[in-house]
Short mmCIF file of C-alpha atoms in Angstrom, two decimals:
data_model
loop_
_atom_site.label_atom_id
_atom_site.label_comp_id
_atom_site.label_asym_id
_atom_site.label_seq_id
_atom_site.Cartn_x
_atom_site.Cartn_y
_atom_site.Cartn_z
CA MET A 1 -57.69 23.88 105.51
CA ILE A 2 -55.99 23.90 101.93
CA ASN A 3 -53.76 26.22 101.41
CA ALA A 4 -51.57 24.64 97.95
CA ILE A 5 -52.96 22.89 94.98
CA ILE A 6 -52.08 20.38 92.52
CA PHE A 7 -53.50 20.31 88.82
CA ASP A 8 -53.65 18.22 86.05
CA PHE A 9 -53.21 18.96 82.71
CA GLY A 10 -55.50 16.85 80.50
CA ASN A 11 -59.60 16.88 81.03
CA ILE A 12 -58.85 18.92 83.91
CA PHE A 13 -58.08 22.21 81.91
CA ILE A 14 -57.76 20.87 77.98
CA ASP A 15 -59.67 18.35 76.69
CA LEU A 16 -58.66 14.49 75.98
CA GLU A 17 -60.38 13.63 72.46
CA LYS A 18 -58.62 9.93 72.34
CA ALA A 19 -61.56 8.20 70.17
CA ALA A 20 -60.04 11.15 67.08
CA VAL A 21 -55.76 9.63 67.73
CA GLU A 22 -57.53 6.39 67.34
CA LYS A 23 -59.61 7.77 64.39
CA ALA A 24 -56.20 9.10 62.74
CA PHE A 25 -54.10 6.59 63.31
CA ARG A 26 -56.79 3.90 61.45
CA ASP A 27 -56.78 6.62 58.85
CA LEU A 28 -53.37 6.27 58.73
CA GLY A 29 -53.46 2.77 58.39
CA LEU A 30 -52.66 1.38 61.49
CA THR A 31 -55.00 -1.32 62.77
CA GLU A 32 -54.18 -2.12 65.81
CA TRP A 33 -52.76 -0.67 68.62
CA HIS A 34 -49.08 -2.68 69.65
CA ALA A 35 -47.62 -3.42 72.68
CA ASP A 36 -44.24 -1.92 72.28
CA LEU A 37 -46.37 1.74 70.89
CA ASP A 38 -47.85 2.03 74.75
CA GLU A 39 -44.25 1.14 76.00
CA LEU A 40 -43.18 3.85 73.46
CA ASN A 41 -45.25 6.71 75.07
CA LYS A 42 -44.04 5.75 78.65
CA ARG A 43 -40.75 5.99 78.01
CA PHE A 44 -40.75 9.11 75.61
CA GLU A 45 -43.18 10.71 78.85
CA VAL A 46 -39.92 9.84 80.59
CA GLY A 47 -37.54 11.44 78.36
CA LYS A 48 -35.86 8.51 77.47
CA ALA A 49 -37.30 8.97 73.46
CA THR A 50 -36.42 11.75 71.62
CA GLU A 51 -39.10 12.59 69.33
CA LEU A 52 -37.67 11.72 66.66
CA GLU A 53 -36.89 8.02 67.93
CA PHE A 54 -40.98 8.30 69.00
CA ILE A 55 -41.95 8.46 64.85
CA LYS A 56 -40.41 5.70 63.74
CA GLY A 57 -41.53 3.35 66.84
CA PHE A 58 -44.79 4.45 64.77
CA GLN A 59 -43.11 4.31 61.11
CA LYS A 60 -41.97 0.30 61.92
CA HIS A 61 -46.14 0.20 61.61
CA LEU A 62 -46.52 2.94 59.26
CA PRO A 63 -44.16 2.96 56.67
CA ASN A 64 -45.63 5.13 54.34
CA ALA A 65 -47.24 7.73 57.23
CA SER A 66 -44.61 10.89 57.32
CA ILE A 67 -42.70 12.25 60.17
CA GLU A 68 -45.93 15.21 59.98
CA ASP A 69 -48.81 12.40 59.55
CA ILE A 70 -47.61 11.55 63.12
CA ARG A 71 -46.88 14.26 64.85
CA GLU A 72 -50.57 15.79 63.46
CA ALA A 73 -52.02 11.93 64.11
CA TRP A 74 -50.61 12.17 67.82
CA ASN A 75 -51.89 15.92 68.17
CA ALA A 76 -55.44 14.83 66.98
CA VAL A 77 -56.24 13.53 70.70
CA LEU A 78 -55.81 18.00 72.21
CA GLY A 79 -59.54 19.20 72.50
CA ASP A 80 -60.60 22.40 73.37
CA PHE A 81 -58.92 24.92 75.94
CA PRO A 82 -62.14 26.23 77.79
CA LEU A 83 -60.84 30.11 78.32
CA LYS A 84 -63.28 29.45 81.61
CA ARG A 85 -61.86 27.23 82.63
CA LEU A 86 -58.88 29.56 82.42
CA GLU A 87 -60.25 32.82 84.10
CA PHE A 88 -61.77 29.79 86.78
CA LEU A 89 -57.55 28.78 87.40
CA GLN A 90 -56.79 32.86 87.59
CA SER A 91 -59.57 33.61 90.39
CA LEU A 92 -57.50 31.19 92.03
CA LYS A 93 -54.41 32.82 92.33
CA GLY A 94 -53.38 34.75 95.81
CA LYS A 95 -55.26 31.98 98.02
CA TYR A 96 -53.55 29.17 97.27
CA ARG A 97 -50.81 27.31 96.06
CA MET A 98 -50.07 26.24 92.44
CA PHE A 99 -48.40 23.53 90.82
CA LEU A 100 -49.02 21.69 86.68
CA LEU A 101 -48.66 18.14 87.15
CA THR A 102 -49.00 16.50 84.17
CA ASN A 103 -47.69 13.06 82.10
CA THR A 104 -46.42 14.75 78.95
CA ASP A 105 -44.73 15.41 76.37
CA MET A 106 -43.24 18.09 74.11
CA ILE A 107 -44.85 17.90 71.15
CA HIS A 108 -48.26 17.61 73.05
CA ILE A 109 -46.66 21.04 74.74
CA ASP A 110 -45.34 22.47 71.80
CA ARG A 111 -48.75 22.65 70.06
CA PHE A 112 -50.85 23.24 72.69
CA GLU A 113 -49.04 26.28 73.64
CA HIS A 114 -49.26 27.07 69.29
CA LYS A 115 -52.50 26.26 68.92
CA GLU A 116 -53.79 29.03 71.85
CA GLY A 117 -50.97 31.49 71.66
CA MET A 118 -48.05 33.34 73.45
CA SER A 119 -50.52 35.51 75.48
CA ILE A 120 -53.18 32.41 76.60
CA THR A 121 -50.05 30.16 77.06
CA ARG A 122 -48.87 32.69 79.38
CA ASP A 123 -51.93 34.23 81.35
CA PHE A 124 -51.97 29.50 82.11
CA TYR A 125 -47.83 29.58 83.54
CA ASN A 126 -48.27 32.44 85.13
CA CYS A 127 -51.64 30.81 87.55
CA PHE A 128 -48.55 28.23 88.94
CA GLU A 129 -45.76 28.94 91.03
CA LYS A 130 -43.95 26.07 89.66
CA VAL A 131 -45.26 24.05 86.33
CA TYR A 132 -44.40 20.03 86.24
CA TYR A 133 -43.72 18.25 83.07
CA SER A 134 -42.82 14.36 83.38
CA TYR A 135 -41.25 14.40 80.32
CA GLU A 136 -38.67 16.80 81.82
CA MET A 137 -38.35 15.49 85.37
CA GLY A 138 -37.86 12.09 83.85
CA ILE A 139 -40.91 10.12 85.32
CA ARG A 140 -44.21 9.56 85.46
CA LYS A 141 -48.00 9.53 88.01
CA PRO A 142 -48.60 7.81 89.56
CA ASN A 143 -45.26 6.71 90.62
CA VAL A 144 -46.14 7.95 94.40
CA GLU A 145 -41.89 9.45 94.13
CA VAL A 146 -42.80 12.05 91.76
CA PHE A 147 -45.41 13.74 94.43
CA LYS A 148 -42.62 13.22 97.39
CA PHE A 149 -40.55 15.19 95.04
CA ILE A 150 -42.79 18.23 94.83
CA LEU A 151 -44.21 18.41 99.05
CA HIS A 152 -40.33 17.77 99.48
CA LYS A 153 -39.65 20.66 96.74
CA HIS A 154 -42.34 23.03 97.74
CA GLU A 155 -42.44 22.19 101.98
CA LEU A 156 -45.85 21.22 101.33
CA SER A 157 -47.80 19.83 104.39
CA PRO A 158 -49.82 16.80 102.76
CA LYS A 159 -52.69 16.58 104.78
CA ARG A 160 -53.30 21.12 103.15
CA THR A 161 -52.08 20.12 99.76
CA LEU A 162 -55.11 19.04 97.13
CA PHE A 163 -54.26 17.46 93.97
CA ILE A 164 -56.88 16.66 91.08
CA ASP A 165 -56.82 14.90 88.56
CA ASP A 166 -59.39 12.52 86.16
CA ARG A 167 -57.77 9.52 86.30
CA LYS A 168 -57.98 7.90 89.95
CA GLU A 169 -54.88 5.75 90.00
CA ASN A 170 -53.19 8.51 89.71
CA THR A 171 -55.25 10.10 93.01
CA ASP A 172 -54.94 6.54 94.75
CA ALA A 173 -51.58 7.50 94.70
CA ALA A 174 -51.50 10.70 95.76
CA ALA A 175 -54.17 9.71 98.50
CA SER A 176 -51.16 7.12 99.96
CA LEU A 177 -49.17 9.95 101.58
CA GLY A 178 -51.56 11.81 103.17
CA ILE A 179 -52.62 14.12 100.54
CA GLN A 180 -56.06 15.08 100.07
CA VAL A 181 -57.23 14.27 96.19
CA TRP A 182 -60.09 14.59 93.94
CA ASN A 183 -60.38 11.98 91.62
CA LEU A 184 -62.57 14.96 88.68
CA GLN A 185 -65.08 12.48 86.69
CA VAL A 186 -64.82 13.67 83.01
CA GLY A 187 -67.60 14.29 81.45
CA GLU A 188 -69.22 14.80 84.92
CA GLU A 189 -67.71 17.40 86.45
CA GLU A 190 -65.76 20.40 85.97
CA VAL A 191 -62.34 22.12 87.72
CA THR A 192 -64.83 24.94 87.75
CA ASP A 193 -67.26 22.80 90.46
CA LEU A 194 -64.08 23.12 93.14
CA PHE A 195 -66.23 25.49 95.33
CA ALA A 196 -69.93 23.99 94.36
CA LYS A 197 -68.86 20.60 95.08
CA LYS A 198 -68.03 20.57 97.74
CA ILE A 199 -64.39 20.40 98.09
CA ILE A 200 -62.86 22.98 99.25
CA SER A 201 -64.33 25.34 101.08
CA LEU A 202 -64.31 29.22 99.91
#
């Protein structure tokens, strides 16, 4: 029986608007997404690039964009944080050991906390035994070492742990360690379907 759940954040609790961020950068003059920006993003997500280094990397391609322009465009990806998902999460508190594990950066987390406000974000974080951000851990999914660390740190049994993520490469990595997984299909499934879809039983 499942006694622990590890949740992703983006597209599980907060909606991600990839078209919006692409449009925001096009509006700033970015004609294509360069390979160095992908590498820069990965470095930023594991804390190996500072916020200023990250923004200056974009300014190489967008010399007329200000720091705030780039920060705003980058945050355009952050969509709604539906209250029903928070309420569902709160209904699980005390029934399961719960953890948040997300590939993210300080710009996105800062915006999320400011946009939703102290009360909502506190209620959200209080649902988890521990929150893990890739930029603080220095490692990102789908590296299996992320999952090994959490299993060992919290003495979790893989077969009694469920990992929920919208990206298959991440759930595949977790499954390779014997962790139970749900590769949630965005637009077709909701985290609130957890019991209705019999991912785990009540």
